[in-house]
């Protein structure tokens, strides 16, 4: 009996020592090591891929999209839909993007897709109305946008609803409207889009894209808006 108790106590002692060692290694040393490596070599990503404006203020993340809307007439009315501020390049449509009309911050609301089939009546209606709005918003007296020129990402949200990028086609479609609203020459705005167009990752992964936040920061600098 005494031998059995001694063996049990010895096993318990060994288990407690193992627990203590694993707790220190896995709960303290490993997290500290990973955090140290991340901060030393990948500090930007480790800290949220923050994006700053020309004054050094953080205005968002390059990984999370945000909206550019006009202030609501009644901020306390949950049913009022904010209208887009057409001075800025607009992102993909999404209920998951926080409001931002001056490019100085962002507020995350939710994340999620519509999860509706391509032939769903509601989705078809939403896309049809969204395409008409894109045509109306981006047509100017000197430049008429055609419905067939509207790319898919202009009227559909991403799977997460937080996509920070748009296609180069959608960015180019907005050039004339942005130039007119900001009193800028069209070629100057077109250069901004070209400068902020990224190719496929490693040359073959993904699609060419334009980060809306970074593009609007550049637009703000040249327009003084």
Coordinates of N, CA and C in Angstrom, one line a residue:
X1 N 0.8 -1.2 0.0 CA 0.0 0.0 0.0 C 0.9 1.2 0.0
X2 N 1.9 1.3 0.9 CA 2.8 2.4 0.9 C 3.5 2.6 -0.4
X3 N 3.9 1.4 -1.0 CA 4.6 1.5 -2.3 C 3.7 2.1 -3.4
X4 N 2.4 1.7 -3.3 CA 1.4 2.2 -4.3 C 1.3 3.7 -4.1
X5 N 1.2 4.2 -2.9 CA 1.0 5.6 -2.6 C 2.3 6.4 -3.1
X6 N 3.4 5.8 -2.8 CA 4.7 6.5 -3.3 C 4.7 6.6 -4.8
X7 N 4.3 5.5 -5.5 CA 4.3 5.6 -7.0 C 3.3 6.6 -7.5
X8 N 2.2 6.7 -6.8 CA 1.2 7.7 -7.2 C 1.7 9.1 -7.0
X9 N 2.3 9.3 -5.8 CA 2.8 10.6 -5.5 C 4.0 11.0 -6.5
X10 N 4.8 10.0 -6.9 CA 5.8 10.2 -7.8 C 5.3 10.6 -9.2
X11 N 4.2 9.9 -9.6 CA 3.6 10.2 -10.9 C 3.0 11.6 -10.9
X12 N 2.3 11.9 -9.8 CA 1.7 13.2 -9.7 C 2.8 14.3 -9.7
X13 N 3.9 14.1 -9.0 CA 4.9 15.1 -9.1 C 5.5 15.3 -10.4
X14 N 5.7 14.1 -11.1 CA 6.2 14.2 -12.5 C 5.2 14.9 -13.4
X15 N 3.9 14.7 -13.2 CA 2.9 15.3 -14.1 C 2.9 16.8 -13.8
X16 N 3.0 17.2 -12.6 CA 3.0 18.6 -12.2 C 4.2 19.3 -12.8
X17 N 5.4 18.7 -12.7 CA 6.6 19.3 -13.3 C 6.5 19.4 -14.8
X18 N 5.9 18.4 -15.4 CA 5.7 18.5 -16.9 C 4.7 19.6 -17.3
X19 N 3.6 19.7 -16.4 CA 2.7 20.8 -16.7 C 3.3 22.2 -16.5
X20 N 4.2 22.3 -15.5 CA 4.8 23.6 -15.3 C 5.8 23.9 -16.4
X21 N 6.6 22.9 -16.9 CA 7.5 23.2 -18.0 C 6.8 23.5 -19.2
X22 N 5.7 22.8 -19.6 CA 5.0 23.0 -20.8 C 4.3 24.4 -20.7
X23 N 3.8 24.7 -19.5 CA 3.1 26.0 -19.4 C 4.1 27.2 -19.7
X24 N 5.3 27.0 -19.2 CA 6.3 28.1 -19.4 C 6.8 28.1 -20.8
X25 N 7.0 26.9 -21.4 CA 7.5 26.9 -22.8 C 6.4 27.3 -23.8
X26 N 5.2 26.7 -23.6 CA 4.2 27.0 -24.6 C 3.4 28.2 -24.3
X27 N 3.3 28.6 -23.0 CA 2.5 29.7 -22.7 C 3.2 31.0 -22.5
X28 N 4.6 30.9 -22.4 CA 5.3 32.1 -22.2 C 6.5 32.3 -23.2
X29 N 7.4 31.3 -23.2 CA 8.5 31.4 -24.1 C 8.2 31.4 -25.6
X30 N 7.3 30.5 -26.0 CA 7.0 30.4 -27.4 C 6.2 31.7 -27.9
X31 N 5.2 32.1 -27.2 CA 4.5 33.4 -27.6 C 5.4 34.5 -27.7
X32 N 6.4 34.6 -26.7 CA 7.3 35.7 -26.7 C 8.2 35.7 -27.9
X33 N 8.7 34.4 -28.2 CA 9.6 34.3 -29.4 C 8.8 34.6 -30.7
X34 N 7.6 34.1 -30.8 CA 6.8 34.4 -32.1 C 6.6 35.9 -32.2
X35 N 6.2 36.5 -31.1 CA 5.9 38.0 -31.1 C 7.2 38.8 -31.4
X36 N 8.3 38.3 -30.8 CA 9.6 39.0 -31.1 C 10.0 38.9 -32.6
X37 N 9.9 37.7 -33.2 CA 10.2 37.6 -34.6 C 9.3 38.4 -35.4
X38 N 8.0 38.4 -35.1 CA 7.0 39.1 -35.9 C 7.3 40.6 -35.9
X39 N 7.6 41.1 -34.7 CA 7.9 42.5 -34.6 C 9.2 42.9 -35.2
X40 N 10.1 42.0 -35.2 CA 11.4 42.3 -35.8 C 11.4 42.3 -37.3
X41 N 10.7 41.3 -37.9 CA 10.8 41.1 -39.3 C 9.5 41.4 -40.0
X42 N 8.4 41.4 -39.4 CA 7.1 41.6 -40.0 C 6.2 42.6 -39.2
X43 N 6.8 43.7 -38.7 CA 6.1 44.6 -37.8 C 4.9 45.2 -38.4
X44 N 4.9 45.5 -39.7 CA 3.7 46.1 -40.3 C 2.5 45.1 -40.3
X45 N 2.7 43.9 -40.7 CA 1.6 42.9 -40.6 C 1.2 42.6 -39.2
X46 N 2.2 42.5 -38.3 CA 1.9 42.1 -37.0 C 1.1 43.1 -36.2
X47 N 1.2 44.4 -36.7 CA 0.5 45.5 -36.0 C -0.8 45.9 -36.8
X48 N -1.2 45.0 -37.7 CA -2.5 45.3 -38.3 C -2.4 45.9 -39.7
X49 N -1.2 45.9 -40.3 CA -1.1 46.4 -41.7 C -1.7 47.8 -41.8
X50 N -1.3 48.7 -40.8 CA -1.9 50.0 -40.7 C -1.4 50.9 -41.9
X51 N -2.3 51.8 -42.3 CA -2.0 52.7 -43.4 C -2.1 54.1 -42.8
X52 N -1.1 55.0 -43.1 CA -1.1 56.3 -42.6 C -1.3 57.3 -43.7
X53 N -1.8 58.5 -43.3 CA -1.9 59.6 -44.3 C -0.7 60.4 -44.4
X54 N -0.7 61.5 -45.1 CA 0.5 62.3 -45.3 C 0.9 63.0 -44.0
X55 N 0.0 63.0 -43.0 CA 0.4 63.7 -41.7 C 0.8 62.7 -40.7
X56 N 1.0 61.4 -41.1 CA 1.4 60.4 -40.2 C 0.3 59.8 -39.3
X57 N -0.9 60.1 -39.6 CA -2.0 59.6 -38.8 C -2.5 58.3 -39.4
X58 N -2.8 57.3 -38.6 CA -3.3 56.0 -39.0 C -4.8 56.2 -39.4
X59 N -5.1 55.8 -40.7 CA -6.4 56.0 -41.2 C -7.1 54.8 -41.5
X60 N -6.5 53.6 -41.3 CA -7.1 52.4 -41.6 C -6.1 51.2 -41.8
X61 N -6.5 50.1 -42.3 CA -5.7 49.0 -42.6 C -5.8 48.6 -44.1
X62 N -4.6 48.2 -44.6 CA -4.6 47.9 -46.0 C -5.3 46.6 -46.3
X63 N -5.7 45.9 -45.2 CA -6.4 44.6 -45.4 C -7.9 44.6 -45.2
X64 N -8.4 45.8 -44.8 CA -9.9 45.9 -44.5 C -10.4 47.1 -45.2
X65 N -11.5 46.9 -46.0 CA -12.0 48.0 -46.8 C -12.9 48.9 -45.9
X66 N -13.1 50.1 -46.4 CA -14.0 51.0 -45.7 C -14.8 51.8 -46.7
X67 N -15.9 52.4 -46.2 CA -16.8 53.1 -47.1 C -16.4 54.6 -47.1
X68 N -16.9 55.3 -48.2 CA -16.7 56.7 -48.3 C -18.1 57.4 -48.6
X69 N -18.8 57.7 -47.5 CA -20.1 58.1 -47.6 C -20.3 59.5 -47.1
X70 N -21.3 60.2 -47.6 CA -21.7 61.5 -47.0 C -22.4 61.3 -45.6
X71 N -22.3 62.2 -44.7 CA -23.0 62.1 -43.4 C -24.5 61.9 -43.6
X72 N -25.1 61.1 -42.8 CA -26.5 60.9 -42.8 C -27.2 62.2 -42.4
X73 N -28.4 62.4 -42.9 CA -29.2 63.6 -42.5 C -29.6 63.5 -41.0
X74 N -29.9 62.2 -40.7 CA -30.3 61.9 -39.3 C -29.4 60.8 -38.8
X75 N -28.3 61.0 -38.1 CA -27.4 60.0 -37.6 C -28.0 58.9 -36.7
X76 N -29.2 59.3 -36.1 CA -29.8 58.3 -35.2 C -30.9 57.5 -35.9
X77 N -31.0 57.7 -37.2 CA -32.0 56.9 -38.0 C -31.4 55.6 -38.6
X78 N -31.6 54.4 -38.0 CA -31.0 53.2 -38.5 C -31.5 52.8 -39.9
X79 N -32.6 53.3 -40.3 CA -33.1 52.9 -41.6 C -32.7 53.8 -42.8
X80 N -32.0 54.9 -42.4 CA -31.5 55.8 -43.5 C -30.2 55.3 -44.1
X81 N -30.2 55.2 -45.4 CA -29.0 54.7 -46.1 C -28.1 55.9 -46.5
X82 N -26.9 55.8 -46.0 CA -25.9 56.9 -46.4 C -25.6 56.9 -47.9
X83 N -25.5 58.0 -48.5 CA -25.2 58.1 -49.9 C -23.7 58.2 -50.1
X84 N -23.2 57.6 -51.1 CA -21.7 57.7 -51.3 C -21.2 59.1 -51.6
X85 N -20.0 59.4 -51.0 CA -19.4 60.7 -51.3 C -18.6 60.5 -52.6
X86 N -19.1 61.1 -53.6 CA -18.6 60.9 -55.0 C -17.3 61.6 -55.3
X87 N -16.8 62.3 -54.3 CA -15.4 62.9 -54.5 C -14.3 61.8 -54.4
X88 N -14.7 60.6 -53.8 CA -13.7 59.6 -53.6 C -14.0 58.4 -54.4
X89 N -12.9 57.6 -54.6 CA -13.1 56.3 -55.3 C -13.9 55.4 -54.3
X90 N -14.8 54.7 -54.9 CA -15.7 53.9 -54.0 C -15.2 52.4 -54.1
X91 N -15.4 51.7 -52.9 CA -15.0 50.3 -52.8 C -16.1 49.4 -53.4
X92 N -15.9 48.1 -53.2 CA -17.0 47.1 -53.5 C -18.2 47.4 -52.6
X93 N -19.4 47.1 -53.0 CA -20.5 47.2 -52.1 C -20.5 46.2 -51.0
X94 N -20.8 46.6 -49.8 CA -20.7 45.7 -48.7 C -21.3 46.3 -47.5
X95 N -22.1 45.5 -46.8 CA -22.7 46.0 -45.5 C -21.6 45.8 -44.4
X96 N -20.5 45.3 -44.7 CA -19.5 45.0 -43.7 C -18.5 46.1 -43.6
X97 N -18.6 47.2 -44.3 CA -17.7 48.3 -44.2 C -18.2 49.5 -43.4
X98 N -17.3 50.0 -42.6 CA -17.7 51.1 -41.7 C -17.7 52.4 -42.5
X99 N -18.5 53.4 -42.0 CA -18.6 54.7 -42.7 C -17.4 55.6 -42.5
X100 N -17.0 56.3 -43.6 CA -15.9 57.2 -43.6 C -16.0 58.1 -44.8
X101 N -16.2 59.4 -44.5 CA -16.3 60.4 -45.6 C -15.1 61.2 -45.8
X102 N -14.2 61.2 -44.8 CA -13.0 62.1 -44.9 C -11.7 61.3 -44.8
X103 N -11.8 60.0 -44.8 CA -10.5 59.2 -44.9 C -9.7 59.4 -43.6
X104 N -10.3 59.5 -42.5 CA -9.5 59.7 -41.2 C -9.8 58.6 -40.2
X105 N -10.5 57.5 -40.6 CA -10.7 56.4 -39.6 C -11.7 55.4 -40.2
X106 N -11.9 54.3 -39.6 CA -12.8 53.3 -40.1 C -13.5 52.6 -38.9
X107 N -14.7 52.2 -39.2 CA -15.4 51.5 -38.1 C -16.0 50.2 -38.7
X108 N -15.5 49.1 -38.2 CA -16.0 47.8 -38.7 C -17.4 47.5 -38.1
X109 N -18.3 47.1 -39.0 CA -19.6 46.7 -38.6 C -19.8 45.2 -38.5
X110 N -19.6 44.5 -39.6 CA -19.8 43.1 -39.6 C -19.1 42.5 -40.8
X111 N -19.0 41.2 -40.9 CA -18.4 40.6 -42.0 C -19.3 39.4 -42.5
X112 N -19.5 39.3 -43.8 CA -20.3 38.3 -44.3 C -20.8 38.5 -45.7
X113 N -21.0 37.5 -46.5 CA -21.5 37.6 -47.8 C -23.0 37.4 -47.9
X114 N -23.6 37.6 -49.1 CA -25.1 37.5 -49.2 C -25.5 36.0 -49.1
X115 N -24.6 35.1 -49.6 CA -25.0 33.7 -49.6 C -26.2 33.4 -50.4
X116 N -26.4 34.0 -51.5 CA -27.5 33.8 -52.3 C -27.1 33.3 -53.7
X117 N -27.9 32.4 -54.3 CA -27.6 31.8 -55.6 C -27.6 32.9 -56.7
X118 N -26.9 32.6 -57.8 CA -26.9 33.6 -58.9 C -28.2 33.9 -59.5
X119 N -29.2 32.9 -59.4 CA -30.5 33.2 -59.9 C -31.5 33.6 -58.9
X120 N -31.1 33.9 -57.7 CA -32.0 34.4 -56.6 C -32.6 35.7 -57.0
X121 N -33.9 35.9 -56.9 CA -34.6 37.1 -57.4 C -34.1 38.3 -56.6
X122 N -33.9 38.2 -55.3 CA -33.4 39.4 -54.6 C -32.0 39.8 -55.0
X123 N -31.1 38.8 -55.3 CA -29.8 39.2 -55.7 C -29.8 39.8 -57.1
X124 N -30.6 39.3 -58.0 CA -30.7 39.8 -59.3 C -31.2 41.3 -59.2
X125 N -32.2 41.6 -58.4 CA -32.7 42.9 -58.2 C -31.6 43.8 -57.7
X126 N -30.9 43.4 -56.6 CA -29.8 44.2 -56.0 C -28.7 44.5 -57.1
X127 N -28.3 43.5 -57.9 CA -27.3 43.7 -58.8 C -27.7 44.7 -59.9
X128 N -29.0 44.5 -60.4 CA -29.5 45.4 -61.4 C -29.6 46.8 -60.9
X129 N -30.1 47.0 -59.7 CA -30.1 48.4 -59.1 C -28.7 49.0 -58.9
X130 N -27.8 48.1 -58.4 CA -26.4 48.6 -58.2 C -25.8 49.0 -59.5
X131 N -26.0 48.3 -60.6 CA -25.4 48.6 -61.8 C -26.0 49.9 -62.3
X132 N -27.2 50.1 -62.2 CA -27.8 51.4 -62.6 C -27.3 52.6 -61.8
X133 N -27.0 52.3 -60.5 CA -26.5 53.4 -59.7 C -25.0 53.7 -60.1
X134 N -24.3 52.7 -60.4 CA -22.9 52.9 -60.8 C -22.8 53.7 -62.1
X135 N -23.7 53.4 -63.1 CA -23.8 54.1 -64.3 C -24.1 55.6 -64.1
X136 N -25.2 55.8 -63.2 CA -25.6 57.2 -62.9 C -24.6 58.0 -62.2
X137 N -23.9 57.3 -61.2 CA -23.0 58.1 -60.4 C -21.7 58.4 -61.1
X138 N -21.3 57.6 -62.0 CA -20.0 57.8 -62.7 C -20.1 58.4 -64.1
X139 N -21.2 58.6 -64.6 CA -21.4 59.3 -65.8 C -21.3 60.8 -65.6
X140 N -20.5 61.5 -66.5 CA -20.3 62.9 -66.4 C -20.8 63.5 -67.7
X141 N -20.9 64.9 -67.8 CA -21.3 65.5 -69.1 C -20.3 65.1 -70.2
X142 N -19.0 64.9 -69.9 CA -18.0 64.6 -70.9 C -17.8 63.2 -71.1
X143 N -18.4 62.3 -70.2 CA -18.0 60.9 -70.3 C -19.2 60.1 -69.8
X144 N -19.8 59.3 -70.7 CA -20.9 58.4 -70.4 C -20.5 57.0 -70.1
X145 N -20.9 56.5 -69.0 CA -20.6 55.1 -68.6 C -21.7 54.2 -69.2
X146 N -21.3 53.1 -69.8 CA -22.3 52.2 -70.3 C -22.5 51.0 -69.4
X147 N -23.7 50.4 -69.3 CA -24.0 49.3 -68.4 C -23.0 48.1 -68.6
X148 N -22.7 47.9 -69.9 CA -21.8 46.8 -70.2 C -20.3 47.0 -69.8
X149 N -20.0 48.2 -69.4 CA -18.7 48.6 -68.9 C -18.5 48.3 -67.4
X150 N -19.6 48.1 -66.7 CA -19.5 47.9 -65.3 C -19.0 46.5 -64.9
X151 N -17.9 46.4 -64.2 CA -17.3 45.1 -63.8 C -18.1 44.5 -62.7
X152 N -17.9 43.2 -62.5 CA -18.7 42.5 -61.5 C -18.4 43.0 -60.1
X153 N -17.2 43.4 -59.8 CA -16.9 43.8 -58.4 C -17.5 45.2 -58.1
X154 N -18.0 45.9 -59.0 CA -18.7 47.2 -58.8 C -20.1 46.9 -58.2
X155 N -20.6 45.7 -58.4 CA -22.0 45.5 -58.0 C -22.2 44.3 -57.1
X156 N -21.1 43.6 -56.7 CA -21.2 42.5 -55.8 C -20.1 42.6 -54.7
X157 N -20.4 42.1 -53.5 CA -19.5 42.1 -52.4 C -18.6 40.9 -52.5
X158 N -17.5 40.9 -51.7 CA -16.6 39.8 -51.6 C -17.2 38.8 -50.7
X159 N -16.5 37.6 -50.5 CA -17.0 36.6 -49.6 C -17.0 37.1 -48.2
X160 N -16.0 37.9 -47.8 CA -15.9 38.4 -46.4 C -16.7 39.6 -46.2
X161 N -16.9 40.4 -47.3 CA -17.5 41.7 -47.2 C -16.6 42.8 -46.8
X162 N -15.3 42.4 -46.7 CA -14.3 43.4 -46.2 C -13.2 43.6 -47.2
X163 N -13.4 43.3 -48.4 CA -12.3 43.4 -49.4 C -11.9 44.9 -49.6
X164 N -10.6 45.1 -49.3 CA -10.0 46.5 -49.4 C -9.7 46.9 -50.9
X165 N -9.8 46.0 -51.8 CA -9.3 46.2 -53.2 C -10.5 46.2 -54.2
X166 N -10.3 46.9 -55.3 CA -11.2 46.8 -56.4 C -10.4 46.5 -57.6
X167 N -11.0 46.1 -58.7 CA -10.3 45.7 -59.9 C -9.8 47.0 -60.6
X168 N -8.8 46.9 -61.4 CA -8.4 48.1 -62.2 C -9.5 48.7 -63.1
X169 N -10.3 47.8 -63.6 CA -11.4 48.2 -64.4 C -12.4 49.1 -63.7
X170 N -12.7 48.7 -62.4 CA -13.6 49.5 -61.6 C -13.0 50.8 -61.3
X171 N -11.7 50.8 -61.0 CA -11.0 52.1 -60.6 C -11.0 53.0 -61.9
X172 N -10.7 52.5 -63.0 CA -10.7 53.3 -64.2 C -12.1 53.9 -64.6
X173 N -13.1 53.1 -64.3 CA -14.5 53.5 -64.6 C -14.8 54.8 -63.8
X174 N -14.2 54.9 -62.6 CA -14.5 56.1 -61.7 C -13.6 57.3 -61.9
X175 N -12.7 57.2 -62.8 CA -11.7 58.3 -63.0 C -12.4 59.6 -63.4
X176 N -13.2 59.6 -64.4 CA -13.8 60.8 -64.9 C -14.7 61.5 -63.8
X177 N -15.4 60.7 -63.1 CA -16.3 61.3 -62.0 C -15.4 61.9 -60.9
X178 N -14.4 61.2 -60.5 CA -13.5 61.7 -59.4 C -12.8 62.9 -59.9
X179 N -12.3 62.9 -61.1 CA -11.6 64.1 -61.6 C -12.5 65.3 -61.6
X180 N -13.8 65.1 -62.1 CA -14.7 66.3 -62.1 C -15.1 66.8 -60.7
X181 N -15.3 65.9 -59.8 CA -15.7 66.2 -58.4 C -14.6 67.0 -57.7
X182 N -13.4 66.7 -58.0 CA -12.2 67.3 -57.3 C -11.6 68.4 -58.1
X183 N -12.1 68.7 -59.3 CA -11.5 69.8 -60.1 C -10.1 69.4 -60.6
X184 N -9.9 68.1 -60.9 CA -8.5 67.7 -61.3 C -8.6 67.3 -62.8
X185 N -7.4 67.3 -63.5 CA -7.4 66.8 -64.9 C -7.6 65.3 -64.9
X186 N -8.3 64.8 -65.9 CA -8.5 63.4 -66.0 C -7.2 62.6 -66.1
X187 N -6.2 63.1 -66.9 CA -4.9 62.3 -66.9 C -4.2 62.2 -65.6
X188 N -4.3 63.3 -64.7 CA -3.7 63.2 -63.4 C -4.3 62.1 -62.6
X189 N -5.6 62.0 -62.6 CA -6.3 61.0 -61.8 C -6.0 59.6 -62.4
X190 N -5.9 59.5 -63.7 CA -5.6 58.3 -64.3 C -4.2 57.8 -63.9
X191 N -3.3 58.7 -63.8 CA -1.9 58.4 -63.3 C -2.0 57.8 -61.9
X192 N -2.8 58.4 -61.0 CA -2.9 57.9 -59.7 C -3.4 56.5 -59.6
X193 N -4.4 56.2 -60.5 CA -4.9 54.8 -60.6 C -3.8 53.9 -61.1
X194 N -3.0 54.3 -62.1 CA -2.0 53.4 -62.6 C -0.9 53.2 -61.6
X195 N -0.6 54.2 -60.8 CA 0.5 54.1 -59.8 C 0.1 53.2 -58.6
X196 N -1.2 53.0 -58.4 CA -1.7 52.2 -57.3 C -2.3 50.9 -57.8
X197 N -2.0 50.5 -59.0 CA -2.5 49.2 -59.5 C -1.4 48.2 -59.3
X198 N -1.7 47.2 -58.5 CA -0.8 46.1 -58.2 C -1.1 44.9 -59.1
X199 N -0.1 44.2 -59.6 CA -0.2 43.0 -60.4 C -0.5 41.8 -59.6
X200 N -0.5 40.6 -60.2 CA -0.8 39.4 -59.5 C 0.4 39.1 -58.6
X201 N 0.1 38.5 -57.4 CA 1.1 38.2 -56.4 C 2.1 37.1 -57.1
X202 N 3.4 37.4 -57.0 CA 4.4 36.5 -57.6 C 4.2 36.3 -59.1
X203 N 3.4 37.2 -59.7 CA 3.2 37.1 -61.1 C 2.1 36.2 -61.6
X204 N 1.5 35.3 -60.7 CA 0.6 34.4 -61.2 C -0.6 34.1 -60.2
X205 N -0.5 34.6 -59.0 CA -1.6 34.3 -58.0 C -2.5 35.5 -57.9
X206 N -3.8 35.2 -57.9 CA -4.8 36.3 -57.7 C -5.0 37.1 -59.0
X207 N -5.5 38.3 -58.8 CA -5.9 39.2 -59.9 C -5.2 40.6 -59.7
X208 N -5.0 41.3 -60.7 CA -4.6 42.7 -60.5 C -5.6 43.5 -59.7
X209 N -5.1 44.4 -58.9 CA -6.0 45.1 -57.9 C -5.6 46.5 -57.6
X210 N -6.5 47.2 -57.0 CA -6.2 48.6 -56.6 C -6.7 48.7 -55.1
X211 N -5.8 49.1 -54.2 CA -6.3 49.3 -52.8 C -7.0 50.7 -52.7
X212 N -8.2 50.7 -52.4 CA -9.0 51.9 -52.4 C -8.6 52.9 -51.4
X213 N -8.2 52.4 -50.2 CA -7.8 53.3 -49.1 C -6.5 54.1 -49.5
X214 N -5.5 53.3 -50.0 CA -4.3 53.9 -50.4 C -4.4 54.9 -51.6
X215 N -5.3 54.5 -52.5 CA -5.6 55.4 -53.7 C -6.3 56.7 -53.2
X216 N -7.2 56.6 -52.3 CA -7.9 57.8 -51.8 C -7.0 58.7 -51.0
X217 N -6.0 58.1 -50.3 CA -5.0 58.9 -49.6 C -4.2 59.7 -50.6
X218 N -3.8 59.1 -51.7 CA -3.0 59.8 -52.7 C -3.9 60.9 -53.3
X219 N -5.2 60.6 -53.5 CA -6.1 61.6 -54.1 C -6.3 62.8 -53.2
X220 N -6.4 62.5 -51.9 CA -6.5 63.6 -50.9 C -5.3 64.5 -51.0
X221 N -4.1 63.9 -51.1 CA -2.9 64.7 -51.1 C -2.8 65.7 -52.4
X222 N -3.3 65.2 -53.5 CA -3.2 66.1 -54.7 C -4.4 67.0 -54.8
X223 N -5.5 66.7 -54.2 CA -6.7 67.5 -54.3 C -6.8 68.5 -53.2
X224 N -6.1 68.2 -52.1 CA -6.3 69.0 -50.9 C -7.6 68.9 -50.2
X225 N -8.3 67.7 -50.5 CA -9.6 67.5 -49.9 C -9.5 67.0 -48.4

